[in-house]
Protein backbone atom coordinates (compact mmCIF):
# COMPACT_ATOMS: atom_id res chain seq x y z
CA UNK A 1 0.00 0.00 0.00
CA UNK A 2 1.37 3.35 -0.99
CA UNK A 3 1.27 6.54 1.03
CA UNK A 4 -1.17 8.08 -1.46
CA UNK A 5 -3.62 5.19 -1.00
CA UNK A 6 -3.32 5.46 2.78
CA UNK A 7 -3.94 9.22 2.73
CA UNK A 8 -6.90 8.96 0.38
CA UNK A 9 -8.53 6.22 2.46
CA UNK A 10 -8.14 8.21 5.67
CA UNK A 11 -9.39 11.44 4.06
CA UNK A 12 -12.43 9.75 2.49
CA UNK A 13 -13.34 7.86 5.67
CA UNK A 14 -16.61 8.74 7.39
CA UNK A 15 -15.25 9.72 10.82
CA UNK A 16 -17.21 9.08 14.00
CA UNK A 17 -16.39 10.28 17.50
CA UNK A 18 -15.04 6.88 18.53
CA UNK A 19 -12.69 6.81 15.54
CA UNK A 20 -11.29 10.24 16.40
CA UNK A 21 -10.76 9.25 20.04
CA UNK A 22 -8.84 6.13 19.02
CA UNK A 23 -6.76 8.17 16.56
CA UNK A 24 -5.89 10.75 19.23
CA UNK A 25 -5.08 7.96 21.70
CA UNK A 26 -2.71 6.30 19.21
CA UNK A 27 -0.95 9.60 18.49
CA UNK A 28 -0.54 10.41 22.20
CA UNK A 29 0.80 6.95 23.04
CA UNK A 30 3.21 7.04 20.09
CA UNK A 31 4.36 10.52 21.13
CA UNK A 32 5.17 9.26 24.62
CA UNK A 33 7.63 6.70 23.24
CA UNK A 34 9.17 8.85 20.49
CA UNK A 35 9.32 12.57 19.84
CA UNK A 36 6.05 14.28 18.85
CA UNK A 37 7.45 14.93 15.37
CA UNK A 38 7.65 11.17 14.78
CA UNK A 39 4.78 10.32 17.10
CA UNK A 40 2.08 11.84 14.92
CA UNK A 41 2.78 9.80 11.75
CA UNK A 42 3.52 6.66 13.79
CA UNK A 43 0.26 7.12 15.69
CA UNK A 44 -1.72 7.55 12.47
CA UNK A 45 -0.14 4.41 11.02
CA UNK A 46 -0.84 2.51 14.23
CA UNK A 47 -4.49 3.61 14.10
CA UNK A 48 -4.78 2.59 10.46
CA UNK A 49 -3.35 -0.89 10.95
CA UNK A 50 -4.94 -1.61 14.35
CA UNK A 51 -8.38 0.00 14.31
CA UNK A 52 -9.32 0.75 10.71
CA UNK A 53 -11.94 -1.72 9.53
CA UNK A 54 -12.15 -1.94 5.78
CA UNK A 55 -15.65 -2.23 4.42
CA UNK A 56 -14.91 -4.29 1.30
GROMACS .gro file of N, CA and C in nm:
model
  168
    1UNK      N    1   0.084  -0.117   0.000
    1UNK     CA    2   0.000   0.000   0.000
    1UNK      C    3   0.090   0.124   0.000
    2UNK      N    4   0.057   0.214  -0.089
    2UNK     CA    5   0.137   0.335  -0.099
    2UNK      C    6   0.085   0.442  -0.003
    3UNK      N    7   0.164   0.545   0.014
    3UNK     CA    8   0.127   0.654   0.103
    3UNK      C    9   0.005   0.729   0.048
    4UNK      N   10  -0.002   0.741  -0.085
    4UNK     CA   11  -0.117   0.808  -0.146
    4UNK      C   12  -0.247   0.732  -0.119
    5UNK      N   13  -0.243   0.600  -0.127
    5UNK     CA   14  -0.362   0.519  -0.100
    5UNK      C   15  -0.402   0.533   0.046
    6UNK      N   16  -0.305   0.531   0.136
    6UNK     CA   17  -0.332   0.546   0.278
    6UNK      C   18  -0.396   0.681   0.308
    7UNK      N   19  -0.340   0.787   0.252
    7UNK     CA   20  -0.394   0.922   0.273
    7UNK      C   21  -0.534   0.935   0.217
    8UNK      N   22  -0.557   0.884   0.098
    8UNK     CA   23  -0.690   0.896   0.038
    8UNK      C   24  -0.794   0.816   0.115
    9UNK      N   25  -0.758   0.699   0.166
    9UNK     CA   26  -0.853   0.622   0.246
    9UNK      C   27  -0.887   0.693   0.376
   10UNK      N   28  -0.788   0.751   0.442
   10UNK     CA   29  -0.814   0.821   0.567
   10UNK      C   30  -0.892   0.951   0.544
   11UNK      N   31  -0.866   1.020   0.434
   11UNK     CA   32  -0.939   1.144   0.406
   11UNK      C   33  -1.083   1.117   0.365
   12UNK      N   34  -1.108   1.007   0.297
   12UNK     CA   35  -1.243   0.975   0.249
   12UNK      C   36  -1.324   0.897   0.351
   13UNK      N   37  -1.265   0.864   0.464
   13UNK     CA   38  -1.334   0.786   0.567
   13UNK      C   39  -1.444   0.871   0.632
   14UNK      N   40  -1.554   0.806   0.666
   14UNK     CA   41  -1.661   0.874   0.739
   14UNK      C   42  -1.626   0.863   0.888
   15UNK      N   43  -1.577   0.973   0.946
   15UNK     CA   44  -1.525   0.972   1.082
   15UNK      C   45  -1.638   0.982   1.183
   16UNK      N   46  -1.629   0.901   1.286
   16UNK     CA   47  -1.721   0.908   1.400
   16UNK      C   48  -1.639   0.950   1.522
   17UNK      N   49  -1.707   0.983   1.629
   17UNK     CA   50  -1.639   1.028   1.750
   17UNK      C   51  -1.544   0.922   1.804
   18UNK      N   52  -1.587   0.797   1.803
   18UNK     CA   53  -1.504   0.688   1.853
   18UNK      C   54  -1.376   0.674   1.771
   19UNK      N   55  -1.387   0.689   1.640
   19UNK     CA   56  -1.269   0.681   1.554
   19UNK      C   57  -1.169   0.791   1.587
   20UNK      N   58  -1.218   0.913   1.607
   20UNK     CA   59  -1.129   1.024   1.640
   20UNK      C   60  -1.061   1.004   1.776
   21UNK      N   61  -1.136   0.951   1.872
   21UNK     CA   62  -1.076   0.925   2.004
   21UNK      C   63  -0.965   0.821   1.995
   22UNK      N   64  -0.988   0.715   1.918
   22UNK     CA   65  -0.884   0.613   1.902
   22UNK      C   66  -0.763   0.670   1.827
   23UNK      N   67  -0.787   0.755   1.729
   23UNK     CA   68  -0.676   0.817   1.656
   23UNK      C   69  -0.593   0.905   1.749
   24UNK      N   70  -0.660   0.987   1.829
   24UNK     CA   71  -0.589   1.075   1.923
   24UNK      C   72  -0.513   0.992   2.025
   25UNK      N   73  -0.575   0.883   2.073
   25UNK     CA   74  -0.508   0.796   2.170
   25UNK      C   75  -0.381   0.734   2.110
   26UNK      N   76  -0.389   0.689   1.986
   26UNK     CA   77  -0.271   0.630   1.921
   26UNK      C   78  -0.160   0.733   1.904
   27UNK      N   79  -0.195   0.856   1.867
   27UNK     CA   80  -0.095   0.960   1.849
   27UNK      C   81  -0.030   0.996   1.982
   28UNK      N   82  -0.109   1.007   2.089
   28UNK     CA   83  -0.054   1.041   2.220
   28UNK      C   84   0.038   0.931   2.271
   29UNK      N   85  -0.004   0.806   2.257
   29UNK     CA   86   0.080   0.695   2.304
   29UNK      C   87   0.209   0.687   2.223
   30UNK      N   88   0.200   0.706   2.092
   30UNK     CA   89   0.321   0.704   2.009
   30UNK      C   90   0.413   0.821   2.044
   31UNK      N   91   0.355   0.936   2.078
   31UNK     CA   92   0.436   1.052   2.113
   31UNK      C   93   0.506   1.036   2.248
   32UNK      N   94   0.451   0.953   2.334
   32UNK     CA   95   0.517   0.926   2.462
   32UNK      C   96   0.648   0.849   2.440
   33UNK      N   97   0.647   0.755   2.346
   33UNK     CA   98   0.763   0.670   2.324
   33UNK      C   99   0.867   0.731   2.231
   34UNK      N  100   0.824   0.816   2.139
   34UNK     CA  101   0.917   0.885   2.049
   34UNK      C  102   0.884   1.034   2.053
   35UNK      N  103   0.960   1.113   1.986
   35UNK     CA  104   0.932   1.257   1.984
   35UNK      C  105   0.800   1.286   1.915
   36UNK      N  106   0.734   1.397   1.949
   36UNK     CA  107   0.605   1.428   1.885
   36UNK      C  108   0.614   1.441   1.733
   37UNK      N  109   0.730   1.481   1.683
   37UNK     CA  110   0.745   1.493   1.537
   37UNK      C  111   0.727   1.356   1.470
   38UNK      N  112   0.781   1.253   1.531
   38UNK     CA  113   0.765   1.117   1.478
   38UNK      C  114   0.640   1.050   1.532
   39UNK      N  115   0.592   1.095   1.646
   39UNK     CA  116   0.478   1.032   1.710
   39UNK      C  117   0.348   1.048   1.633
   40UNK      N  118   0.332   1.160   1.567
   40UNK     CA  119   0.208   1.184   1.492
   40UNK      C  120   0.195   1.088   1.374
   41UNK      N  121   0.294   1.077   1.285
   41UNK     CA  122   0.278   0.980   1.175
   41UNK      C  123   0.275   0.836   1.224
   42UNK      N  124   0.353   0.803   1.326
   42UNK     CA  125   0.352   0.666   1.379
   42UNK      C  126   0.216   0.636   1.441
   43UNK      N  127   0.158   0.732   1.510
   43UNK     CA  128   0.026   0.712   1.569
   43UNK      C  129  -0.082   0.694   1.464
   44UNK      N  130  -0.074   0.770   1.355
   44UNK     CA  131  -0.172   0.755   1.247
   44UNK      C  132  -0.158   0.619   1.181
   45UNK      N  133  -0.035   0.574   1.159
   45UNK     CA  134  -0.014   0.441   1.102
   45UNK      C  135  -0.063   0.332   1.196
   46UNK      N  136  -0.037   0.349   1.325
   46UNK     CA  137  -0.084   0.251   1.423
   46UNK      C  138  -0.236   0.244   1.423
   47UNK      N  139  -0.303   0.360   1.416
   47UNK     CA  140  -0.449   0.361   1.410
   47UNK      C  141  -0.496   0.287   1.284
   48UNK      N  142  -0.433   0.317   1.172
   48UNK     CA  143  -0.478   0.259   1.046
   48UNK      C  144  -0.467   0.107   1.049
   49UNK      N  145  -0.355   0.056   1.098
   49UNK     CA  146  -0.335  -0.089   1.095
   49UNK      C  147  -0.403  -0.162   1.210
   50UNK      N  148  -0.432  -0.095   1.322
   50UNK     CA  149  -0.494  -0.161   1.435
   50UNK      C  150  -0.646  -0.146   1.439
   51UNK      N  151  -0.697  -0.028   1.409
   51UNK     CA  152  -0.838   0.000   1.431
   51UNK      C  153  -0.920   0.025   1.307
   52UNK      N  154  -0.857   0.047   1.193
   52UNK     CA  155  -0.932   0.075   1.071
   52UNK      C  156  -0.993  -0.053   1.019
   53UNK      N  157  -1.125  -0.056   1.007
   53UNK     CA  158  -1.194  -0.172   0.953
   53UNK      C  159  -1.236  -0.140   0.809
   54UNK      N  160  -1.182  -0.216   0.718
   54UNK     CA  161  -1.215  -0.194   0.578
   54UNK      C  162  -1.352  -0.252   0.550
   55UNK      N  163  -1.428  -0.182   0.471
   55UNK     CA  164  -1.565  -0.223   0.442
   55UNK      C  165  -1.577  -0.277   0.300
   56UNK      N  166  -1.488  -0.368   0.265
   56UNK     CA  167  -1.491  -0.429   0.130
   56UNK      C  168  -1.575  -0.554   0.133
   0.00000   0.00000   0.00000
